[in-house]
Coordinates of C-alpha atoms in Angstrom, one line a residue:
M1 CA 19.5 -36.2 8.0
T2 CA 21.3 -35.4 11.1
S3 CA 21.4 -38.2 13.3
Q4 CA 21.0 -42.2 12.6
Q5 CA 18.1 -43.8 14.4
S6 CA 18.2 -47.6 15.0
Q7 CA 15.6 -49.7 16.6
Q8 CA 16.0 -52.5 19.0
H9 CA 13.2 -53.7 21.2
G10 CA 11.0 -50.7 19.9
T11 CA 13.6 -48.3 21.7
A12 CA 15.3 -45.9 19.8
V13 CA 18.9 -44.8 20.2
D14 CA 20.5 -41.4 18.8
T15 CA 23.9 -42.0 17.9
T16 CA 24.8 -38.4 16.7
P17 CA 28.5 -37.7 18.0
V18 CA 28.4 -35.3 21.1
I19 CA 31.4 -33.0 19.4
P20 CA 31.0 -32.4 15.6
L21 CA 33.9 -32.9 13.7
P22 CA 34.5 -34.9 10.4
L23 CA 35.1 -39.3 11.2
G24 CA 38.4 -39.1 10.0
T25 CA 39.5 -36.5 12.0
A26 CA 37.9 -38.0 15.1
R27 CA 39.9 -41.0 14.6
V28 CA 43.1 -39.4 13.8
L29 CA 42.4 -37.1 17.2
T30 CA 41.8 -40.3 19.5
A31 CA 44.4 -42.1 18.1
A32 CA 46.9 -39.1 18.5
G33 CA 45.9 -38.2 22.0
A34 CA 45.8 -42.0 23.0
A35 CA 49.7 -42.5 21.8
L36 CA 50.3 -39.4 23.5
T37 CA 48.7 -40.6 26.8
V38 CA 51.0 -44.1 26.3
L39 CA 54.0 -41.9 26.2
S40 CA 53.3 -39.6 29.0
T41 CA 53.3 -42.6 31.3
F42 CA 57.0 -43.2 30.7
L43 CA 57.4 -39.3 31.9
S44 CA 57.6 -38.3 35.5
W45 CA 54.7 -36.9 37.0
T46 CA 56.0 -35.2 39.9
W47 CA 59.0 -34.3 41.6
T48 CA 58.6 -36.0 44.8
D49 CA 58.3 -40.0 46.0
A50 CA 56.0 -38.5 48.9
F51 CA 53.0 -39.5 46.6
P52 CA 52.2 -43.3 46.9
G53 CA 53.6 -45.2 43.8
N54 CA 56.6 -43.0 43.1
L55 CA 55.9 -41.7 39.9
T56 CA 59.0 -39.8 39.7
V57 CA 61.1 -42.2 37.4
T58 CA 61.4 -41.8 33.9
G59 CA 61.2 -44.3 31.3
Y60 CA 59.5 -46.9 33.9
P61 CA 55.5 -46.4 34.7
G62 CA 54.7 -47.2 38.1
G63 CA 51.5 -46.8 40.4
L64 CA 48.5 -45.1 38.9
Q65 CA 51.0 -44.7 35.5
L66 CA 49.8 -48.2 34.9
L67 CA 46.2 -47.3 34.8
T68 CA 46.7 -44.7 32.6
L69 CA 49.0 -46.8 30.3
T70 CA 46.4 -49.7 30.1
G71 CA 43.5 -47.6 29.6
A72 CA 45.0 -45.9 26.7
L73 CA 46.1 -49.1 25.1
L74 CA 42.8 -50.0 25.6
T75 CA 41.3 -47.4 23.7
L76 CA 43.9 -47.7 20.9
V77 CA 42.7 -51.2 20.6
H78 CA 39.0 -50.5 20.7
L79 CA 39.5 -47.6 18.0
L80 CA 41.3 -50.0 15.8
A81 CA 38.6 -52.7 16.0
A82 CA 35.8 -50.2 15.2
W83 CA 38.0 -48.9 12.3
G84 CA 37.7 -52.4 10.8
I85 CA 41.4 -53.0 11.0
R86 CA 42.0 -56.9 10.4
G87 CA 42.5 -59.2 13.4
L88 CA 41.0 -56.9 15.4
R89 CA 37.7 -56.7 13.9
M90 CA 36.2 -59.8 16.4
L91 CA 36.7 -57.2 19.4
D92 CA 33.9 -55.1 18.2
P93 CA 30.9 -57.2 17.3
A94 CA 28.4 -54.1 18.0
G95 CA 30.4 -52.1 15.4
G96 CA 30.2 -48.8 16.4
H97 CA 32.7 -46.8 18.6
G98 CA 31.1 -46.8 22.0
G99 CA 33.7 -49.0 23.5
T100 CA 36.5 -46.3 22.8
V101 CA 34.2 -43.6 23.7
W102 CA 33.9 -45.3 27.3
T103 CA 37.8 -46.8 27.6
A104 CA 38.7 -42.8 26.6
A105 CA 36.8 -42.1 29.4
G106 CA 37.9 -44.3 31.8
T107 CA 41.4 -43.3 31.2
F108 CA 40.8 -39.6 31.2
A109 CA 39.1 -40.4 34.5
A110 CA 41.8 -42.3 36.2
T111 CA 44.5 -39.6 35.0
W112 CA 43.1 -36.5 36.3
Y113 CA 41.9 -38.2 39.4
T114 CA 45.8 -39.2 39.6
L115 CA 46.8 -35.3 39.0
I116 CA 44.2 -34.0 41.4
A117 CA 45.3 -36.4 43.9
I118 CA 48.9 -35.3 43.4
A119 CA 48.0 -31.4 43.5
V120 CA 45.9 -31.8 46.7
Q121 CA 48.3 -34.6 48.6
L122 CA 51.7 -32.5 47.7
G123 CA 49.9 -28.9 47.8
G124 CA 49.1 -27.3 44.6
L125 CA 49.5 -27.6 41.3
A126 CA 53.5 -26.9 41.2
N127 CA 54.0 -30.6 42.2
L128 CA 53.1 -31.3 38.7
E129 CA 56.1 -32.4 36.7
P130 CA 56.1 -31.8 33.0
G131 CA 54.8 -35.4 32.5
G132 CA 51.9 -35.1 34.3
W133 CA 50.7 -31.8 32.3
V134 CA 51.2 -33.7 29.1
A135 CA 49.1 -36.7 30.5
G136 CA 46.2 -34.8 31.9
A137 CA 46.4 -32.8 28.2
A138 CA 46.7 -36.1 26.1
A139 CA 44.0 -37.7 28.1
L140 CA 41.6 -35.0 27.5
L141 CA 42.7 -35.3 23.4
T142 CA 41.4 -38.4 23.6
L143 CA 38.6 -38.0 25.7
T144 CA 37.6 -34.9 23.2
G145 CA 38.2 -37.3 20.0
A146 CA 36.1 -40.3 21.1
L147 CA 33.2 -37.9 22.0
A148 CA 33.6 -37.0 18.0
L149 CA 33.0 -40.6 16.8
P150 CA 29.5 -41.6 16.2
L151 CA 28.4 -44.6 18.7
D152 CA 26.9 -46.5 15.3
R153 CA 29.4 -47.2 12.2
R154 CA 26.7 -46.0 9.8
A155 CA 25.5 -42.7 11.7
T156 CA 27.0 -39.5 10.2
A157 CA 29.5 -37.4 12.0
T158 CA 27.7 -34.1 12.4
G159 CA 24.8 -33.4 14.0
T160 CA 22.7 -30.2 15.4
A161 CA 23.4 -29.0 18.8
R162 CA 20.0 -30.6 19.6
G163 CA 21.3 -33.9 18.4
R164 CA 24.4 -33.3 20.3
L165 CA 22.7 -33.1 23.5
A166 CA 20.5 -36.2 23.0
A167 CA 23.6 -38.1 22.2
V168 CA 25.2 -37.2 25.4
R169 CA 22.0 -38.6 27.1
D170 CA 22.0 -41.7 25.1
I171 CA 25.9 -42.4 25.8
M172 CA 24.7 -42.7 29.5
R173 CA 21.8 -44.7 28.5
T174 CA 24.0 -47.3 26.8
L175 CA 24.2 -49.5 29.8
H176 CA 21.0 -50.7 29.2
P177 CA 20.6 -53.8 27.0
G178 CA 18.3 -53.3 24.4
R179 CA 18.9 -49.7 24.0
T180 CA 22.5 -49.6 22.4
G181 CA 21.2 -49.8 18.7
R182 CA 20.7 -52.3 16.3
P183 CA 21.0 -56.1 17.4
L184 CA 24.5 -57.8 17.2
P185 CA 25.4 -59.6 13.6
P186 CA 25.7 -63.6 14.1
A187 CA 28.8 -64.5 15.4
R188 CA 31.5 -66.5 13.2
P189 CA 31.4 -69.8 13.8
L190 CA 34.7 -71.4 16.0
P191 CA 35.4 -74.8 16.9
G192 CA 34.0 -76.1 20.3
W193 CA 37.6 -76.1 21.8
A194 CA 38.2 -72.4 20.9
E195 CA 35.1 -71.3 22.5
I196 CA 35.7 -73.5 25.7
L197 CA 39.5 -71.5 25.5
L198 CA 37.8 -68.1 25.3
I199 CA 35.6 -69.1 28.7
A200 CA 38.8 -70.2 30.2
A201 CA 40.7 -67.1 29.1
A202 CA 37.6 -64.5 30.0
F203 CA 37.7 -66.2 33.6
G204 CA 41.3 -65.9 33.7
I205 CA 41.3 -62.2 32.8
S206 CA 38.7 -61.9 35.3
L207 CA 41.1 -63.3 38.4
G208 CA 43.8 -61.3 37.4
V209 CA 41.6 -57.9 37.8
L210 CA 40.3 -59.0 40.8
T211 CA 43.9 -60.1 41.8
Y212 CA 45.1 -56.9 41.4
G213 CA 42.3 -54.9 42.4
I214 CA 42.2 -56.4 46.2
G215 CA 46.0 -56.3 46.6
T216 CA 46.1 -52.7 45.6
R217 CA 48.4 -51.5 48.6
Y218 CA 47.0 -48.0 48.9
G219 CA 43.8 -46.2 48.8
E220 CA 44.4 -43.8 45.8
L221 CA 45.4 -46.9 43.5
F222 CA 42.4 -48.5 44.6
T223 CA 40.4 -45.6 43.9
G224 CA 41.9 -45.5 40.2
F225 CA 41.4 -49.0 39.5
L226 CA 37.8 -48.6 40.2
F227 CA 37.4 -45.8 37.8
L228 CA 39.3 -47.6 35.0
T229 CA 37.4 -50.8 35.4
G230 CA 33.9 -49.3 35.7
F231 CA 34.6 -47.6 32.4
C232 CA 36.1 -50.4 30.9
A233 CA 33.5 -52.7 31.9
A234 CA 31.0 -50.4 30.3
G235 CA 33.1 -50.4 27.0
L236 CA 33.2 -54.0 26.9
H237 CA 29.4 -54.2 27.2
Q238 CA 28.8 -51.4 24.4
A239 CA 31.5 -53.1 22.6
G240 CA 29.0 -56.1 22.2
L241 CA 31.8 -58.3 23.9
T242 CA 30.1 -59.1 27.0
T243 CA 27.1 -60.3 24.8
R244 CA 28.9 -62.6 22.9
L245 CA 30.5 -63.9 26.1
A246 CA 27.1 -64.6 27.4
E247 CA 26.4 -66.6 24.0
L248 CA 29.3 -68.7 24.3
T249 CA 28.4 -69.5 28.0
A250 CA 24.9 -70.2 27.4
R251 CA 26.3 -72.8 24.9
H252 CA 28.6 -74.6 27.1
R253 CA 27.3 -74.0 30.8
N254 CA 29.0 -77.0 32.3
V255 CA 32.0 -75.9 31.4
T256 CA 31.5 -72.2 32.5
V257 CA 30.2 -73.4 36.1
A258 CA 33.5 -75.4 36.1
A259 CA 35.9 -72.4 34.8
A260 CA 34.2 -70.1 37.8
F261 CA 34.5 -72.2 40.4
V262 CA 38.5 -73.3 39.2
A263 CA 39.3 -69.6 38.6
A264 CA 37.7 -68.7 41.9
A265 CA 39.7 -71.9 43.9
L266 CA 42.8 -70.5 42.6
F267 CA 42.5 -67.0 44.2
P268 CA 44.4 -68.2 47.6
L269 CA 47.3 -69.3 45.3
T270 CA 48.0 -65.4 44.2
Q271 CA 48.3 -64.6 47.9
D272 CA 51.7 -64.3 49.8
T273 CA 49.9 -63.0 52.9
D274 CA 46.6 -63.6 54.6
E275 CA 45.4 -59.7 54.6
Y276 CA 43.7 -59.9 51.3
T277 CA 42.6 -63.6 51.6
L278 CA 40.6 -62.7 55.2
I279 CA 38.7 -59.6 52.9
I280 CA 37.7 -62.0 50.1
V281 CA 36.3 -64.6 52.8
N282 CA 34.6 -62.2 54.6
I283 CA 33.4 -60.9 51.2
L284 CA 32.1 -64.7 50.4
I285 CA 30.4 -64.6 53.6
F286 CA 28.5 -61.2 52.6
A287 CA 27.7 -62.4 49.6
T288 CA 26.1 -65.6 50.9
V289 CA 24.1 -64.0 53.2
A290 CA 23.2 -61.6 50.2
L291 CA 22.4 -64.2 48.4
G292 CA 19.6 -65.6 51.0
L293 CA 18.4 -62.3 51.3
N294 CA 17.8 -62.1 47.5
V295 CA 15.3 -65.0 47.9
V296 CA 13.1 -62.9 50.3
V297 CA 13.2 -59.8 48.6
G298 CA 14.2 -60.2 44.9
L299 CA 12.2 -63.6 44.2
A300 CA 9.0 -63.5 46.8
G301 CA 8.9 -59.6 47.2
L302 CA 9.4 -59.5 51.0
L303 CA 11.1 -56.2 52.5
D304 CA 12.8 -57.8 55.0
L305 CA 14.8 -54.9 57.2
G306 CA 16.3 -57.6 60.1
Y307 CA 17.8 -60.1 58.1
V308 CA 20.9 -59.9 59.5
A309 CA 19.8 -61.0 62.9
F310 CA 19.3 -64.5 61.2
L311 CA 23.2 -64.6 60.4
G312 CA 23.6 -63.8 64.1
V313 CA 21.5 -66.7 65.0
G314 CA 23.4 -69.2 63.4
A315 CA 26.7 -67.6 64.5
Y316 CA 25.7 -67.5 67.9
T317 CA 24.3 -71.0 67.6
A318 CA 27.5 -72.2 66.0
A319 CA 29.4 -70.3 68.8
L320 CA 27.8 -72.1 72.1
V321 CA 28.0 -75.3 70.3
S322 CA 31.8 -75.4 69.1
G323 CA 33.7 -75.6 72.3
S324 CA 34.0 -72.3 73.3
T325 CA 35.9 -71.8 76.7
A326 CA 33.0 -68.8 77.2
S327 CA 29.9 -70.8 75.9
T328 CA 27.5 -71.5 78.6
L329 CA 26.6 -75.1 77.1
H330 CA 29.9 -76.6 77.5
V331 CA 29.8 -79.0 74.8
R332 CA 31.5 -79.4 71.4
F333 CA 30.0 -80.7 68.4
P334 CA 31.6 -81.7 65.3
F335 CA 31.7 -79.3 62.0
W336 CA 28.8 -80.7 60.3
A337 CA 26.7 -80.6 63.3
A338 CA 27.7 -77.1 64.0
V339 CA 26.5 -76.3 60.8
L340 CA 23.1 -77.8 60.9
T341 CA 22.3 -76.7 64.4
G342 CA 23.0 -73.1 63.4
A343 CA 21.1 -73.4 59.9
A344 CA 18.3 -75.3 62.0
A345 CA 18.2 -72.8 64.7
S346 CA 17.8 -69.7 61.9
L347 CA 15.3 -72.1 59.9
V348 CA 13.1 -72.3 63.1
F349 CA 13.5 -68.3 64.0
G350 CA 12.6 -67.7 60.4
V351 CA 9.4 -69.6 60.9
V352 CA 8.4 -68.4 64.4
I353 CA 9.3 -65.0 63.4
G354 CA 7.3 -65.1 59.9
A355 CA 4.7 -67.1 60.8
P356 CA 2.9 -63.8 62.3
T357 CA 3.9 -61.5 60.4
L358 CA 3.7 -62.3 56.8
R359 CA 0.0 -61.5 56.7
L360 CA 1.4 -58.3 56.6
R361 CA 2.4 -56.3 53.4
G362 CA 4.9 -53.5 52.1
D363 CA 5.9 -50.8 55.1
Y364 CA 3.9 -52.9 57.6
L365 CA 6.2 -56.0 57.3
A366 CA 9.4 -54.1 56.8
I367 CA 8.7 -52.3 60.2
V368 CA 7.7 -55.5 61.8
T369 CA 11.1 -57.2 60.5
L370 CA 13.3 -53.7 61.2
G371 CA 11.4 -54.6 65.1
F372 CA 12.5 -58.3 65.1
G373 CA 16.5 -57.4 64.0
E374 CA 16.4 -54.8 66.8
I375 CA 15.0 -57.1 69.3
F376 CA 17.5 -60.1 68.3
R377 CA 20.4 -57.5 69.3
L378 CA 19.0 -56.4 72.6
A379 CA 18.1 -59.9 73.5
V380 CA 21.6 -61.2 73.1
G381 CA 23.2 -58.2 74.9
N382 CA 20.8 -59.0 77.6
L383 CA 21.2 -62.8 78.1
D384 CA 24.2 -62.1 80.7
G385 CA 23.0 -63.8 83.6
Q386 CA 22.3 -60.4 85.1
S387 CA 19.6 -58.8 83.1
G388 CA 18.7 -62.1 81.8
P389 CA 19.4 -65.8 82.0
S390 CA 23.0 -66.5 81.7
V391 CA 23.5 -67.9 77.7
T392 CA 25.5 -65.4 75.5
N393 CA 27.9 -63.2 78.0
G394 CA 25.7 -60.0 77.0
P395 CA 27.6 -57.4 75.6
N396 CA 31.1 -59.3 75.7
G397 CA 29.7 -61.9 73.6
I398 CA 31.5 -65.6 72.9
P399 CA 35.4 -65.3 72.3
N400 CA 37.8 -67.9 71.7
I401 CA 36.1 -69.8 69.7
P402 CA 38.0 -72.5 68.4
D403 CA 39.1 -73.5 64.5
L404 CA 36.8 -75.6 62.3
E405 CA 38.1 -79.3 62.0
L406 CA 37.0 -81.5 59.6
F407 CA 37.9 -85.3 59.5
G408 CA 41.4 -84.3 61.3
Y409 CA 41.9 -81.2 59.1
N410 CA 42.1 -78.3 61.2
F411 CA 41.2 -75.0 59.4
G412 CA 43.5 -72.8 61.6
D413 CA 46.4 -74.7 60.8
K414 CA 48.7 -74.2 57.6
H415 CA 48.6 -77.4 55.3
S416 CA 50.3 -78.7 52.0
V417 CA 47.9 -79.9 49.4
G418 CA 49.7 -81.5 46.7
G419 CA 52.8 -79.5 47.0
I420 CA 50.4 -76.3 47.5
A421 CA 50.5 -74.2 50.8
L422 CA 47.3 -73.2 52.1
S423 CA 47.4 -70.8 55.3
P424 CA 44.4 -70.6 57.5
F425 CA 42.4 -68.0 56.0
A426 CA 43.2 -70.1 52.4
N427 CA 41.3 -72.9 54.2
Y428 CA 38.4 -70.7 55.1
Y429 CA 37.9 -69.3 52.1
L430 CA 37.7 -72.6 50.2
L431 CA 35.4 -73.6 52.6
M432 CA 33.1 -70.6 52.2
L433 CA 33.5 -70.9 48.6
L434 CA 32.1 -74.1 48.7
F435 CA 29.3 -73.1 50.9
T436 CA 28.7 -69.9 48.2
V437 CA 28.4 -72.7 45.7
I438 CA 25.7 -74.7 47.7
V439 CA 23.7 -71.1 48.2
V440 CA 23.9 -70.7 44.3
L441 CA 22.8 -74.0 43.4
V442 CA 19.8 -73.7 46.0
F443 CA 18.6 -70.1 44.5
S444 CA 19.1 -71.3 41.0
R445 CA 17.1 -74.4 42.0
A446 CA 14.4 -72.8 43.8
G447 CA 14.0 -69.8 41.5
N448 CA 13.2 -71.9 38.3
S449 CA 10.9 -74.4 40.4
R450 CA 7.3 -74.1 40.4
I451 CA 7.5 -72.6 43.8
G452 CA 10.1 -70.4 42.5
R453 CA 7.9 -69.1 39.8
A454 CA 4.9 -68.7 42.3
W455 CA 7.1 -66.2 44.4
I456 CA 7.7 -64.2 41.4
A457 CA 3.9 -63.9 41.0
I458 CA 3.5 -62.8 44.3
R459 CA 6.0 -60.4 43.8
E460 CA 4.3 -59.1 41.3
D461 CA 0.5 -59.0 42.1
E462 CA -0.2 -60.8 45.5
T463 CA -4.0 -60.0 45.0
A464 CA -4.0 -61.6 41.2
A465 CA -1.5 -65.0 42.7
T466 CA -4.0 -65.6 45.6
A467 CA -7.0 -65.5 42.9
M468 CA -5.0 -67.9 40.4
G469 CA -5.0 -70.7 43.4
I470 CA -1.5 -69.5 44.9
N471 CA -1.4 -69.9 48.6
A472 CA 0.3 -66.9 49.2
F473 CA 1.1 -67.2 53.0
R474 CA 2.3 -70.6 53.1
L475 CA 4.6 -69.7 50.1
K476 CA 5.9 -66.3 51.4
L477 CA 6.7 -68.4 54.8
L478 CA 8.6 -71.0 52.8
A479 CA 10.7 -67.8 51.2
F480 CA 11.3 -66.6 54.5
A481 CA 12.5 -70.0 56.0
L482 CA 14.9 -70.6 53.3
G483 CA 16.3 -67.4 53.2
A484 CA 17.0 -67.6 57.3
T485 CA 18.6 -71.3 57.0
L486 CA 21.1 -70.0 54.3
A487 CA 21.8 -66.9 56.5
G488 CA 22.1 -69.2 59.3
L489 CA 24.5 -71.4 57.3
A490 CA 27.0 -68.4 56.5
G491 CA 26.9 -67.5 60.2
T492 CA 28.3 -70.8 61.3
V493 CA 31.3 -70.1 59.0
Q494 CA 31.6 -66.6 60.1
A495 CA 31.8 -67.3 63.9
H496 CA 34.7 -69.3 63.1
V497 CA 36.4 -66.9 61.2
A498 CA 36.1 -64.0 63.6
H499 CA 36.9 -66.3 66.6
T500 CA 34.0 -64.2 68.4
V501 CA 30.7 -63.1 68.2
V502 CA 29.3 -60.0 69.8
P503 CA 25.9 -58.3 69.5
E504 CA 27.4 -55.0 67.5
Q505 CA 28.0 -57.0 64.6
Y506 CA 24.3 -57.8 63.8
V507 CA 22.8 -54.1 63.8
F508 CA 20.5 -52.7 61.2
A509 CA 23.2 -50.1 60.0
G510 CA 26.7 -49.6 60.9
P511 CA 30.3 -48.9 59.3
V512 CA 31.1 -52.3 59.4
P513 CA 29.0 -54.8 56.7
P514 CA 27.5 -57.2 56.9
N515 CA 24.4 -55.5 58.4
S516 CA 20.9 -55.2 57.4
A517 CA 21.2 -52.0 55.4
F518 CA 24.0 -52.9 53.8
L519 CA 22.5 -56.8 52.9
L520 CA 19.2 -54.8 51.2
A521 CA 21.7 -52.3 49.2
A522 CA 23.9 -55.3 48.2
V523 CA 20.6 -57.2 46.5
I524 CA 19.2 -53.9 45.2
L525 CA 22.6 -52.5 43.9
G526 CA 23.4 -55.7 42.4
G527 CA 19.9 -56.3 40.6
M528 CA 17.2 -58.2 43.0
G529 CA 16.3 -62.0 41.5
T530 CA 19.5 -62.4 40.3
I531 CA 22.7 -64.7 40.8
T532 CA 25.5 -62.6 39.9
G533 CA 23.9 -59.1 40.7
P534 CA 24.1 -59.8 44.7
L535 CA 27.4 -61.3 44.3
L536 CA 28.9 -58.1 42.6
G537 CA 27.1 -55.8 44.8
A538 CA 28.1 -57.6 48.4
A539 CA 31.8 -57.6 46.7
L540 CA 31.6 -53.8 46.4
L541 CA 30.1 -52.9 49.2
Y542 CA 32.6 -54.6 51.6
L543 CA 35.4 -54.4 49.6
I544 CA 35.3 -50.2 49.0
P545 CA 35.5 -49.3 52.5
A546 CA 38.1 -52.1 53.2
K547 CA 40.3 -50.1 50.9
L548 CA 39.5 -46.8 51.1
Q549 CA 40.3 -45.9 54.5
F550 CA 39.9 -42.5 54.0
L551 CA 36.5 -43.0 53.6
Q552 CA 35.5 -44.7 57.0
D553 CA 34.4 -41.1 58.3
Y554 CA 32.1 -40.4 55.1
Q555 CA 31.3 -43.9 54.2
L556 CA 27.6 -43.8 54.9
L557 CA 27.4 -40.4 53.2
A558 CA 29.2 -41.8 50.0
F559 CA 27.0 -45.1 50.4
G560 CA 23.7 -42.7 50.2
A561 CA 25.0 -40.7 47.3
A562 CA 26.0 -43.8 45.3
L563 CA 22.1 -45.1 45.9
I564 CA 20.9 -42.1 45.0
L565 CA 22.7 -41.9 41.3
L566 CA 22.2 -45.3 40.9
M567 CA 18.5 -45.6 41.6
R568 CA 18.7 -42.5 39.2
F569 CA 20.2 -43.8 36.3
R570 CA 20.0 -47.6 36.9
P571 CA 17.3 -48.8 39.1
E572 CA 17.2 -52.2 38.1
G573 CA 20.5 -52.5 39.7
I574 CA 24.3 -53.1 37.9
I575 CA 23.0 -56.7 36.7
P576 CA 19.5 -56.7 36.1
N577 CA 16.8 -59.3 35.9
R578 CA 15.1 -59.1 32.6
R579 CA 11.8 -58.8 33.3
Q580 CA 12.1 -56.0 36.0
Q581 CA 14.5 -53.9 33.6
L582 CA 11.5 -53.8 31.1
E583 CA 9.4 -52.8 33.8
F584 CA 11.6 -50.0 35.1
H585 CA 11.7 -48.3 31.7
E586 CA 8.1 -49.2 30.2
D587 CA 7.5 -46.0 29.8
T588 CA 10.7 -44.8 28.1
A589 CA 9.9 -47.6 25.4
A590 CA 6.5 -46.3 25.2
K591 CA 7.8 -42.8 24.4
A592 CA 10.0 -43.9 21.9
E593 CA 7.2 -45.8 20.2
A594 CA 5.3 -42.9 20.4

C-alpha cells in the first residue's frame, strides 16, 4: 500500500508525503536545514543598513532575521516532538508531522520574502551578502525535508506520483477540523492547577505575539510577521495543540474568560506611546460593530449592506448631546445618558427601517439596506441649514466633541491607578474593552437562547421555520433592532475617540474601515455565527491597512484577492461555525464515503 488512509467523520485523508524520501532521511534533512537556518540568522544578509532592520550585523539577528530564527526553532521543536523525543512528545498530540510541514513553510515564506524585499528595494540580488544566500538555501532545504515527512506517523514515506499530488491537496485541506486524520488520543490527566497555568500561559503568549505584531515599526516586518504567524498557527492546529487547548478551556470556562479579560486589559501596559493603543481602540470599535452585524447576518441570515449607518446614528446622536461647541442642540448629557441615547436612537432607526423592509428576502433585502445606508450618508450631509434643517452641519460634520467623563474621571486626561500610568487612549481602550465584553455576552446569550435557535432556523430555511410556528417577521425585526442597538453603542464611543463625526466616515465601501463592505467581510472571513470569528476578522481587516501603508493604493485589489482565495479554500471562514462547516463540505464527505 502506497499511502495511509485514516477516517474521521467519514472523510478520508491521504497522508502520502509530497516528496518521496525515506523517513529517516527526511527527518535528518529537515533537522539539518532548520539548524542551518538558525545559524544563518547570525550572519549579515545585506551590506547596507538602507533596508529596514539593519541586517548587516554579524552575530546579532535583527529585524526580519528574528522571524526566520523563530520559525526555524519552532520547526525543530515540532520535528523533535513528532520524532518522539522525551519531554517534547506532548507538543504533538496529533502524532504526525503536519506541524513541522506548516512551520517549515512559514520559515521559508518569511525568509524568502525578506530576500526578495532586499533585492527589490536595494536594486538587485547583488545586494545580498553570503548570509542571505545561506538563509535562502537552508530554508528551502528545510521545506524540502518537511514535505518528505508523512502527515501521519503510521504512513509510509514513499508513494506514487498520483499519491504525492493528492498529498499536496490534503496539506491544503488540513486546516479543516474533521479532515486532519484520526481523532486525537486521550490527553494525559493533569492537576487542575496545571491546566489553569497552561490556559494562563496560552493567553500570555497570545498577548506577547499580538503586542509584537501591532508594535512592528515598518511594513516589511509586519508582512513577514503575518507570513510566519499564519503558517505557525496552522502548524499548531495540525499538531493538535489548539484542540488540546480547546478541551482545557471547555473544562475551565470561567478561568478562560477571566484570563482572556486580564490579558486584554494588560495590553495598554505594554505600550509606551498612544500610537498603537489608538489602533487597538479602533479595532475594538470595528470588532464590536462586526459582532452586532453578526447577529443580523450570522444568526438570522439577513444580508444587510447598510449596517454602518447604525454606527453613524449612534455617533451623530452622541456628538449632538455631548456638549460639542458645534452641536446644534446645545445640550450636554452625562456619559451614561449619551450612551443610552445613542443606542436608543439606533434602535428606533433599526425598527423604522426594518419594519417595512424585512418582508423582503435575499437580494431584494440587500438592495434596500444598501439604499438605506446611502440615504443616511446623504441625509446627514444635507442637514446643514441650507439644503435642509440645521442639525448635523452638513459635510463639515460635528467637530470638537469633548472627552468622556464618568464620575469625575476624564478619559482625555492622564491618570495613575495603583501606580500604573494610563494615557487617554488607554482609558478609551479599557472602556471599549468593557463594551466589547458586554456585546459578547449579549451575543452569546442571544445565540444560545430559544430566540437564537429560532434565528438559526430562519437562516437555514425561513419557509420551514414559518411552517413550524415561528413568527419569522417578528424575530427578524428583533434581530435587526438588536444589531442596530449594538452598533449604536459602539458609535457613541467612536465619536468621542475621534472627537469628530463627518458623513464620509459612513460609506458602503472606502479605503478606511469601518464601512459596510468591510464589516460584512469581517463577519464572513472570520466566521458567521461565531464570537471569535468576527473579532479576528475585524482585527485583521483593520490592522493590515493600518500597518501596510504601501497597500493604500491597492487596498481594494488586495482585499478582493484575499476574498477570492478564502472563499475558494475556506468558505466557512477562519474560525467556522461547526454546522456551517459541515454544510460547506457536505459534497466532499459524500465523495469520500463513496
